[in-house]
XYZ file of C-alpha atoms in Angstrom:
687
model
C 0.036 0.149 -0.279
C 1.338 3.212 -1.223
C 0.729 6.950 0.763
C -1.130 9.218 -0.682
C 1.133 12.340 -0.283
C -1.118 15.140 -1.727
C -4.587 13.442 -2.319
C -7.503 15.187 -3.959
C -9.233 15.331 -0.614
C -12.542 17.520 -2.411
C -12.434 14.258 -4.430
C -13.172 11.689 -1.716
C -16.797 11.944 -0.065
C -17.000 11.206 3.554
C -19.284 8.831 5.458
C -22.748 9.840 6.132
C -24.854 7.802 8.577
C -28.059 6.736 6.645
C -29.823 4.173 8.725
C -32.020 3.664 11.767
C -29.720 3.523 15.016
C -30.146 0.394 17.256
C -29.456 0.895 20.272
C -27.788 -1.737 22.477
C -26.567 -1.804 26.392
C -23.685 -0.926 25.203
C -23.646 1.136 22.717
C -25.168 2.173 19.275
C -25.519 0.342 15.513
C -26.458 1.785 12.671
C -25.927 1.620 8.660
C -23.478 3.726 6.664
C -22.934 4.282 3.294
C -19.788 2.016 2.920
C -21.204 -0.363 5.764
C -22.445 -0.973 9.233
C -21.535 0.708 12.345
C -20.648 -0.110 15.423
C -19.869 2.130 18.358
C -18.980 -0.022 21.865
C -18.386 1.378 25.181
C -15.841 -0.134 27.252
C -14.229 1.046 30.685
C -11.413 3.247 29.494
C -12.192 3.398 25.596
C -14.778 3.832 23.094
C -14.564 1.498 20.277
C -15.496 2.699 16.791
C -15.936 -0.648 14.004
C -16.848 0.721 10.807
C -17.389 -1.978 8.064
C -17.721 -5.831 7.499
C -14.838 -7.053 9.417
C -12.784 -10.400 8.112
C -13.831 -14.130 9.755
C -9.707 -14.366 9.850
C -8.575 -12.447 12.752
C -5.899 -12.276 15.020
C -4.763 -12.558 18.885
C -3.721 -8.842 18.214
C -6.384 -8.163 21.502
C -5.126 -10.321 24.464
C -9.066 -11.326 25.538
C -12.261 -9.793 23.444
C -13.073 -6.716 25.875
C -15.613 -6.562 27.735
C -17.901 -3.840 27.398
C -19.708 -1.604 30.049
C -23.194 -0.315 30.304
C -23.934 3.312 28.426
C -26.809 5.148 27.782
C -27.361 6.269 24.568
C -29.389 9.539 23.537
C -30.542 9.266 20.066
C -31.239 13.290 18.295
C -32.266 13.958 15.065
C -29.047 14.738 13.712
C -26.570 13.257 16.209
C -26.391 10.358 18.918
C -24.773 10.743 22.501
C -23.141 8.049 24.514
C -22.263 7.936 28.090
C -20.656 5.509 29.765
C -19.033 6.133 32.681
C -16.811 9.810 32.755
C -16.884 9.033 28.484
C -18.978 10.231 26.307
C -19.080 10.069 22.832
C -21.171 12.569 20.419
C -21.494 11.172 16.720
C -22.586 13.681 13.972
C -24.893 11.940 10.857
C -23.703 13.601 8.577
C -20.954 13.615 7.556
C -20.028 10.999 10.546
C -18.087 12.988 12.491
C -17.633 12.937 16.632
C -16.310 14.739 19.688
C -14.666 12.138 22.934
C -15.197 14.021 26.405
C -13.170 12.495 29.376
C -15.695 14.064 32.532
C -16.023 17.673 31.205
C -13.117 17.870 29.045
C -12.859 17.279 25.261
C -10.366 15.052 24.754
C -10.423 14.153 20.679
C -12.460 15.514 18.242
C -12.532 15.519 14.174
C -10.350 17.696 12.915
C -11.101 21.595 13.273
C -9.119 22.314 10.047
C -12.156 23.899 7.670
C -12.070 24.996 4.017
C -12.707 27.515 2.421
C -15.621 25.583 0.537
C -16.583 22.802 2.646
C -16.914 22.107 6.829
C -13.937 19.255 6.760
C -10.868 19.873 4.946
C -10.058 16.314 5.985
C -12.838 13.549 5.687
C -13.712 12.800 9.161
C -14.232 8.894 8.305
C -14.184 7.854 4.657
C -13.140 4.914 2.129
C -11.216 5.373 -0.545
C -9.488 2.742 -3.222
C -6.328 3.638 -1.027
C -8.064 1.953 2.223
C -10.090 3.684 5.118
C -9.002 7.282 6.425
C -9.864 8.613 9.475
C -8.631 11.628 10.534
C -8.073 13.598 14.239
C -7.785 16.629 15.789
C -4.378 18.388 17.063
C -3.898 21.345 18.744
C -1.247 23.972 18.590
C 1.891 22.573 19.520
C 0.640 19.140 20.829
C 2.863 16.085 20.576
C 2.188 12.890 19.894
C 4.290 9.627 20.749
C 3.847 5.806 20.645
C 4.037 3.593 16.906
C 6.251 1.217 17.997
C 9.793 1.297 18.022
C 11.235 4.390 15.891
C 14.491 5.537 15.757
C 13.990 9.098 15.383
C 12.146 12.163 17.975
C 9.872 10.761 19.959
C 7.519 12.940 19.207
C 6.019 11.787 16.173
C 4.575 15.619 14.970
C 4.527 16.621 12.063
C 6.215 13.229 10.533
C 4.667 10.702 8.220
C 5.413 6.957 10.249
C 4.354 3.930 8.639
C 3.192 0.813 10.920
C 4.781 -1.892 8.762
C 7.486 -4.484 9.922
C 10.381 -4.538 8.007
C 14.131 -6.580 8.113
C 14.980 -2.655 8.892
C 19.223 -3.723 8.298
C 19.732 -0.392 11.011
C 18.446 2.186 13.063
C 18.357 4.958 10.600
C 15.111 5.321 8.933
C 11.414 5.036 9.139
C 12.024 1.083 8.620
C 11.671 -0.370 11.988
C 11.498 -4.089 13.157
C 8.483 -3.778 15.792
C 5.292 -1.462 14.803
C 2.505 -0.968 17.046
C -0.251 1.459 15.413
C -0.832 3.014 18.371
C -0.412 6.512 19.742
C -1.110 8.730 22.669
C -1.113 12.407 23.908
C -0.438 13.804 27.119
C -4.025 15.360 26.291
C -5.407 12.749 27.536
C -6.318 10.589 24.421
C -5.048 7.476 22.639
C -5.660 6.109 19.019
C -5.131 2.452 18.592
C -5.598 1.000 15.203
C -7.145 -2.619 15.580
C -5.520 -3.957 12.806
C -2.915 -6.519 11.291
C -2.249 -4.593 8.368
C -0.342 -1.631 7.323
C -0.871 1.355 8.892
C 0.433 5.170 7.770
C -0.131 7.693 10.277
C 0.482 11.386 9.076
C 0.497 12.792 12.863
C 0.119 16.940 11.461
C 2.081 15.851 8.431
C 1.611 19.439 5.758
C 1.284 17.422 3.022
C -2.020 16.041 4.894
C -2.672 18.616 6.913
C -0.737 20.461 10.069
C -3.283 20.217 12.000
C -4.911 16.458 11.965
C -4.244 12.973 12.609
C -4.382 10.693 9.667
C -4.320 7.198 9.768
C -4.574 4.924 6.314
C -5.717 1.090 6.741
C -5.918 -1.088 4.425
C -8.292 -3.420 5.767
C -11.847 -5.272 5.356
C -12.873 -2.806 8.101
C -11.461 -0.152 9.957
C -11.864 -0.675 14.062
C -10.705 1.893 16.349
C -10.369 1.880 20.194
C -10.301 5.748 21.306
C -8.746 5.494 24.527
C -8.946 7.979 27.588
C -6.634 8.719 30.403
C -5.650 11.533 32.817
C -1.545 10.356 32.624
C 0.298 8.489 29.783
C 0.763 6.290 32.566
C -2.971 5.284 32.895
C -2.682 5.246 28.650
C -0.162 2.482 29.018
C -2.408 0.743 31.315
C -5.338 0.499 29.331
C -3.651 0.328 25.804
C -1.406 -2.752 27.791
C -5.258 -3.743 29.216
C -6.177 -4.426 25.875
C -3.358 -6.197 23.717
C -1.688 -7.677 26.948
C 0.843 -6.654 29.956
C 4.321 -8.567 29.515
C 5.030 -11.148 31.584
C 7.425 -11.400 34.285
C 10.998 -12.750 32.922
C 13.299 -14.902 34.705
C 15.691 -12.875 36.714
C 18.802 -14.278 35.947
C 17.471 -12.707 32.094
C 18.402 -9.253 33.985
C 22.000 -10.920 33.923
C 24.392 -10.221 31.227
C 24.130 -11.763 27.852
C 27.572 -12.716 25.828
C 26.853 -12.805 21.991
C 28.533 -12.036 18.500
C 28.431 -12.795 15.424
C 29.692 -15.269 15.734
C 31.537 -17.638 17.544
C 32.995 -20.336 14.713
C 33.321 -23.254 16.711
C 33.170 -25.071 19.682
C 36.708 -24.083 21.515
C 36.187 -20.190 20.879
C 33.048 -20.230 22.667
C 34.748 -21.985 25.028
C 37.641 -19.405 25.575
C 35.671 -16.437 25.649
C 33.876 -18.191 28.785
C 36.598 -19.208 30.102
C 38.115 -15.342 29.316
C 35.165 -14.600 31.233
C 35.415 -16.386 34.009
C 39.084 -15.807 34.846
C 38.533 -12.075 34.590
C 35.471 -12.230 36.966
C 33.422 -10.410 34.787
C 29.310 -10.840 35.575
C 27.654 -12.763 32.877
C 24.913 -14.964 32.808
C 24.081 -15.902 29.576
C 26.500 -16.982 26.568
C 25.131 -17.061 22.659
C 25.410 -19.683 19.894
C 24.619 -17.218 16.982
C 23.056 -18.309 13.655
C 26.038 -19.477 11.862
C 27.632 -20.370 15.155
C 25.704 -23.661 15.342
C 23.778 -24.313 12.500
C 24.925 -25.291 8.995
C 23.905 -21.941 7.066
C 22.703 -23.816 3.469
C 20.576 -25.741 5.307
C 18.940 -23.943 8.287
C 17.244 -23.349 10.356
C 16.630 -27.037 11.894
C 16.962 -28.055 15.135
C 20.137 -29.588 15.796
C 23.773 -28.373 15.922
C 26.339 -28.383 12.890
C 27.622 -31.856 12.924
C 30.976 -31.034 11.418
C 31.893 -28.750 14.399
C 30.058 -29.896 16.653
C 30.238 -33.755 17.757
C 28.913 -33.930 20.756
C 26.662 -31.048 21.404
C 25.981 -32.336 24.840
C 29.722 -31.712 26.548
C 30.137 -28.238 24.721
C 26.898 -27.424 27.010
C 27.849 -29.091 29.953
C 31.215 -27.240 30.301
C 29.401 -23.672 30.117
C 27.126 -25.166 31.988
C 29.687 -25.951 34.841
C 31.345 -22.515 34.333
C 28.055 -20.675 35.643
C 25.930 -20.388 31.486
C 23.103 -20.264 30.651
C 22.864 -21.247 27.020
C 20.940 -19.065 24.583
C 20.639 -20.861 20.808
C 19.298 -18.309 17.471
C 16.803 -19.355 15.633
C 14.595 -18.199 12.453
C 11.341 -19.206 11.205
C 12.645 -20.249 7.985
C 13.393 -23.258 6.291
C 15.699 -23.730 3.511
C 14.900 -25.738 0.489
C 18.293 -27.906 0.669
C 17.377 -28.153 4.932
C 16.271 -31.466 6.304
C 13.539 -30.340 7.150
C 11.714 -28.702 4.206
C 10.826 -32.038 2.432
C 8.475 -33.243 5.364
C 7.464 -29.809 6.300
C 6.047 -29.233 2.439
C 4.262 -33.115 2.191
C 2.379 -32.134 5.421
C 1.714 -28.872 4.335
C 3.109 -26.855 7.272
C 4.761 -24.426 5.002
C 3.788 -20.845 3.845
C 2.190 -20.551 0.098
C 3.003 -18.844 -3.188
C -1.124 -18.218 -4.340
C 0.639 -18.069 -7.720
C 1.596 -21.720 -8.197
C 0.306 -23.410 -4.780
C 3.684 -24.472 -4.031
C 6.043 -23.471 -0.821
C 7.374 -19.711 -0.660
C 10.574 -19.386 -2.297
C 12.077 -16.677 -0.050
C 15.641 -15.079 -1.739
C 17.304 -13.621 0.938
C 19.282 -10.008 -0.860
C 22.855 -10.867 -1.338
C 23.875 -7.447 -0.821
C 23.949 -7.161 3.038
C 25.049 -10.430 3.649
C 28.106 -10.795 0.943
C 30.750 -8.823 2.364
C 30.252 -9.375 5.701
C 28.946 -12.489 6.787
C 27.976 -15.863 4.420
C 25.048 -15.426 1.849
C 21.686 -17.016 3.038
C 19.848 -19.644 1.725
C 16.975 -19.267 -0.527
C 13.976 -20.737 2.086
C 10.683 -21.771 2.929
C 8.585 -19.886 5.553
C 6.478 -21.746 8.481
C 3.092 -21.453 7.987
C 1.976 -20.455 11.692
C -2.006 -19.942 11.123
C -1.497 -23.621 10.317
C -2.496 -24.932 14.305
C -0.547 -28.493 13.120
C 2.407 -26.735 12.028
C 2.039 -24.212 14.997
C 2.585 -27.165 17.072
C 5.391 -28.996 15.421
C 7.720 -25.861 15.252
C 6.924 -25.274 18.994
C 7.192 -28.892 20.281
C 10.754 -29.683 18.288
C 11.902 -27.465 20.467
C 11.398 -29.885 23.124
C 15.078 -31.470 22.610
C 16.965 -28.080 22.440
C 15.529 -27.508 26.211
C 16.326 -31.380 27.436
C 20.111 -30.689 26.151
C 20.333 -27.287 28.775
C 19.613 -24.691 26.202
C 18.145 -21.863 28.249
C 16.670 -19.273 26.156
C 16.150 -18.835 22.274
C 17.292 -15.731 20.209
C 14.074 -15.276 17.439
C 15.159 -13.346 15.198
C 13.731 -12.136 11.403
C 9.938 -12.684 10.790
C 9.786 -9.901 8.395
C 9.911 -12.053 5.330
C 6.166 -12.365 4.862
C 5.686 -10.743 1.238
C 2.626 -10.372 -0.720
C 2.871 -13.490 -3.262
C 2.499 -15.652 -0.226
C -0.602 -17.117 0.993
C -0.907 -18.996 4.446
C -3.094 -22.171 5.652
C -6.212 -19.909 7.398
C -6.474 -17.935 3.832
C -4.432 -14.895 4.644
C -2.599 -13.571 1.805
C 0.733 -11.871 2.519
C -0.904 -7.762 2.509
C -2.444 -8.956 5.757
C -0.386 -11.092 7.601
C 2.832 -9.977 6.737
C 2.611 -7.814 10.133
C 1.233 -10.473 11.803
C 3.543 -12.943 11.308
C 6.342 -12.011 13.944
C 3.456 -12.100 16.596
C 2.677 -15.883 15.862
C 6.171 -16.420 15.369
C 6.961 -15.652 18.862
C 4.351 -16.839 20.295
C 4.796 -20.073 19.247
C 8.847 -19.987 20.636
C 7.936 -18.688 23.733
C 4.976 -21.063 24.807
C 7.637 -23.795 23.451
C 9.573 -22.110 26.661
C 6.769 -22.256 28.863
C 5.648 -25.617 28.214
C 9.495 -27.024 28.423
C 12.414 -25.226 29.693
C 13.346 -25.750 33.198
C 14.599 -21.994 33.585
C 11.814 -20.064 33.166
C 10.363 -18.545 29.463
C 12.323 -15.859 27.591
C 13.107 -15.510 24.998
C 14.997 -12.650 22.673
C 12.627 -11.253 20.118
C 13.649 -8.936 16.980
C 10.174 -8.544 15.013
C 7.138 -7.340 16.318
C 3.318 -5.917 16.375
C 0.895 -4.848 18.591
C 1.364 -7.905 21.243
C 4.184 -8.924 21.167
C 4.852 -7.516 24.711
C 2.778 -10.482 25.912
C 6.219 -12.632 24.747
C 9.028 -10.470 25.997
C 11.763 -9.716 25.781
C 12.440 -7.693 22.265
C 15.988 -6.396 21.597
C 16.981 -3.541 18.762
C 18.203 -5.273 15.910
C 21.458 -4.132 13.725
C 22.804 -0.748 14.719
C 25.464 0.787 13.304
C 27.985 0.733 15.490
C 28.957 4.947 16.123
C 27.534 7.357 17.852
C 24.505 7.968 16.166
C 23.505 4.042 15.904
C 23.610 4.494 20.073
C 21.421 7.493 19.863
C 18.755 5.826 17.850
C 19.106 3.028 20.147
C 18.403 4.424 23.233
C 15.400 6.279 20.964
C 13.632 2.950 19.887
C 14.204 1.438 23.162
C 12.250 4.694 24.689
C 9.700 4.996 21.570
C 9.037 0.541 22.137
C 8.244 1.687 26.016
C 5.625 4.301 24.743
C 4.112 1.840 22.877
C 2.884 -1.163 25.503
C 6.991 -2.552 25.413
C 8.203 -2.427 28.884
C 11.742 -4.645 28.117
C 14.630 -4.115 25.354
C 17.744 -4.532 24.783
C 20.256 -2.870 22.393
C 23.117 -4.557 20.786
C 25.848 -3.348 22.500
C 28.429 -1.814 20.599
C 26.318 -1.501 17.171
C 25.950 -4.365 15.657
C 27.461 -3.174 11.733
C 30.066 -0.943 10.253
C 32.362 -1.819 13.803
C 35.290 0.775 14.003
C 36.439 -0.470 17.225
C 35.985 2.787 19.243
C 36.664 2.016 22.459
C 35.065 5.002 23.530
C 31.627 4.354 21.837
C 31.929 0.873 23.264
C 32.196 1.794 26.949
C 29.203 4.667 26.949
C 26.822 1.931 25.276
C 27.674 -0.035 28.221
C 26.963 2.706 30.773
C 23.728 3.640 28.689
C 22.679 -0.395 28.832
C 22.791 -0.785 32.245
C 19.404 0.622 33.084
C 17.785 -0.693 30.395
C 15.358 -4.128 31.572
C 18.147 -6.248 29.636
C 21.604 -6.218 29.025
C 23.491 -7.785 25.506
C 26.660 -7.579 23.922
C 26.590 -8.174 20.135
C 27.503 -7.423 17.187
C 30.120 -8.791 14.337
C 33.918 -9.325 15.600
C 34.609 -9.183 18.927
C 32.456 -7.996 21.685
C 33.907 -9.032 24.981
C 35.023 -6.285 27.028
C 38.796 -7.425 27.240
C 38.932 -6.678 23.142
C 38.899 -2.763 23.584
C 41.677 -2.102 25.894
C 42.232 -1.723 28.829
C 40.683 1.478 29.940
C 37.344 0.504 28.515
C 37.987 -2.340 30.222
C 37.734 -0.746 32.932
C 35.163 1.656 32.655
C 32.939 -1.283 31.425
C 33.324 -3.370 34.535
C 32.748 -0.481 36.868
C 29.628 -0.190 34.704
C 28.480 -3.729 35.178
C 29.326 -3.395 38.456
C 26.809 -0.707 38.513
C 24.185 -3.141 36.727
C 24.707 -6.332 39.372
C 24.036 -3.753 42.532
C 20.864 -2.158 41.010
C 19.398 -5.493 40.328
C 16.852 -5.295 42.940
C 15.705 -1.611 41.970
C 15.799 -3.470 38.330
C 13.608 -5.922 38.942
C 11.114 -3.906 40.903
C 10.939 -1.608 38.113
C 10.206 -5.147 36.024
C 7.742 -6.397 38.637
C 5.879 -2.803 38.132
C 5.709 -3.123 34.405
C 4.007 -6.895 34.906
C 1.300 -5.055 36.665
C 0.934 -1.340 34.606
C 2.678 -1.310 31.360
C 5.275 1.025 32.218
C 8.648 0.537 30.472
C 11.689 -0.406 32.841
C 13.291 2.826 30.517
C 10.582 5.571 30.741
C 10.593 8.270 28.094
C 10.800 12.123 29.571
C 6.948 12.876 28.399
C 6.116 9.822 30.151
C 8.126 10.382 33.538
C 7.114 14.058 34.104
C 4.293 14.346 32.299
C 3.311 18.233 34.352
C 6.913 19.229 32.622
C 6.594 20.095 29.238
C 10.343 21.629 29.037
C 11.248 17.698 30.097
C 10.017 16.423 26.705
C 12.327 17.916 24.475
C 15.193 15.595 25.776
C 14.930 12.264 24.252
C 17.786 11.181 24.771
C 17.814 10.982 28.206
C 15.059 8.843 30.140
C 14.303 7.239 33.481
C 15.186 4.062 34.663
C 12.162 3.109 36.658
C 10.846 5.622 39.015
C 13.743 7.422 40.739
C 16.438 7.442 38.482
C 17.526 10.143 35.833
C 19.876 8.822 32.827
C 21.441 11.171 30.669
C 23.848 8.899 28.217
C 26.511 10.199 26.655
C 26.037 10.022 22.597
C 28.966 11.903 21.573
C 32.761 11.729 21.760
C 34.816 13.529 24.515
C 32.656 13.181 27.733
C 29.962 16.058 27.403
C 26.226 15.678 28.411
C 23.783 18.318 28.740
C 21.170 17.250 31.172
C 17.560 18.262 32.062
C 17.652 17.801 35.352
C 13.287 18.518 36.615
C 12.360 21.341 39.524
C 14.143 19.540 42.872
C 17.633 17.988 44.491
C 19.395 15.905 42.002
C 21.725 13.270 43.932
C 24.749 11.991 41.591
C 24.518 7.811 41.370
C 27.643 7.096 42.440
C 28.318 9.942 44.712
C 28.610 13.783 45.234
C 26.681 16.633 45.735
C 23.569 17.289 45.518
C 22.219 19.744 42.105
C 19.180 21.586 42.014
C 16.989 20.769 39.378
C 14.334 22.738 37.031
C 17.054 23.432 34.560
C 19.285 22.521 32.161
C 23.006 21.335 33.365
C 26.355 20.680 31.408
C 28.563 17.715 32.023
C 31.989 16.733 30.915
C 32.875 13.532 32.315
C 35.477 10.887 32.403
C 35.192 7.724 30.508
C 34.786 5.958 33.924
C 32.045 8.245 34.223
C 28.534 8.512 33.320
C 25.486 10.665 34.188
C 22.355 9.155 36.357
C 20.701 10.829 39.155
C 18.306 9.823 41.442
C 15.529 12.201 42.890
C 15.966 13.513 46.402
C 14.331 11.347 49.394
C 14.122 8.804 46.963
C 15.410 5.290 48.419
C 17.443 2.631 45.923
C 17.866 -0.421 47.058
C 21.063 -2.272 46.220
C 22.780 -5.439 46.258
C 25.737 -7.761 46.491
C 28.367 -8.109 43.918
C 28.082 -11.522 42.427
C 29.242 -13.285 38.848
C 25.845 -14.017 37.926
C 22.342 -13.264 38.931
C 21.439 -16.671 38.525
C 22.956 -17.039 42.029
C 20.493 -15.085 44.206
C 17.559 -17.576 42.844
C 14.118 -16.211 41.859
C 14.599 -13.204 43.624
C 17.334 -10.865 44.077
C 19.277 -9.755 47.320
C 18.943 -6.528 49.046
C 22.088 -5.762 50.891
C 21.461 -2.006 51.141
C 19.142 0.480 51.220
C 20.466 3.703 50.482
C 19.166 6.754 50.904
C 19.821 9.861 48.520
C 19.132 13.538 50.678
């Protein structure tokens, strides 16, 4: 679906209510000139469904939301729905609305009139490009959310695409994890419930600088208009619809060591021994894709026999050193692979709608040929087929029995328009939802078969993917811009309902072996929910020189000591949907001056972090009103202002609000030694 950059809006007729209003206990139903309209009241939202939904559904919602009782008044030219402190007034011709929360209007059809008509943009319309819905934006009103995006957190003025991509970096609109959910500090949220691609014109002048417009190509337009007095309540309501993230095992908060890639058993064992010999904290070590699989025949559920004659012996040796084991997978099966013919014969693979044969996905050689071995032509597992889903899920059981603790569920972005699934959906509608189904299957396998707890590392995602933690931001460029974009991406995912996130410390590609960058990236990453070293080439701290290794070691010591504090933030995320890394707009809703500082964030409720994102050690941090204490010691600083600092490589900018108490734990080499809950050795009060 392409985006109409300068549409001829005067040619687009707005939707009109044409039928008799039928009042229901929870709202009303009525015919329009483009199909049925259903309005349903929920506890913190109004659901508006226009058109006839397809019978093919997906688990985007955690459960079908329960309607609440509503009072409905039908008048000559409008219908008014009241439920609790929400009221929705719907006008008939054209179909437009006003949404009030208490005595305050929080959203309505756009107010940008046209010289020759009331609405410059149709409030609702159906065109050959898809459904259109438009909403009002006040002057300077910011808008947040829309998934893991790398640019500004405030999307005002942008054209944003909700579509899953193998983004090959963090430098453009393309993103691995998307969620067609946006919200404003004004008190409204908008969730487009669909697996289809959604375009968002968030005050983009090509449509209207005064309006937020969405374009959705699906059988029906299904919208949730959410109300909340604070950003936290908006996130709570949204994750109430799409699901709260479960609490991951405590050991998953420990350091994950990875690179692309350990080529042999000896190489991964050497890295593991080096970690323990140097006393560096680390819980998990990773067999990335090429590390344990034969690339031309992957993916299958067994180690490459030419390099791992006895994989259990290797895993047992790593276990004896106290490591959890992570292995990589993706949902593609090489045509030359050991599983292909079996899966094809059983009808478990996505088909090509032109031929009826298994779809052949061909990887673009350009991203891989110069730095990594070329990936093979592959088929894709069909997770819409219940038998195929069970086959893939249960195929993980021997891996977990072998000693694997965690799956890195990579890729999932490869469904193309020509694909057709078992359930009858074609690629345009299946593309975005596929990674949700894939990660759900892998997570369920871990729930069933992994003794150390359900946990995975997923790259691609859609609305609802937060239910299968955790997600990481894939493939950043190894430079300062890649660091800054990764910090914004983590916050943007958190503003979209995903409370847990990790980045590739040091960057994934174009590695310049920059010790300063590596140390600063680590210092930022210790305040994320999860922490992983990963990229092409060496990622062990000792590979960057003594000064960088010392700075990284000091940062990791803080990571360990902060475990009880981080664990409390994780448990809060499970209850409320609040992310561990909280953007300033989320953490300081009453301080608009703070919102502009988009590479700083709160870790949990009380620690403000300002990562250094340029060489040289300089950082500018906005401290909200009150007094702030450096986390690692020193005099208090008065807030309500911008502070400029210059810090040596072993120092980072993190501040605790005055009067807060931070629980601290002991220094250990791995969090798994704690069991299910961290040990607290100190309650440190600041102020």
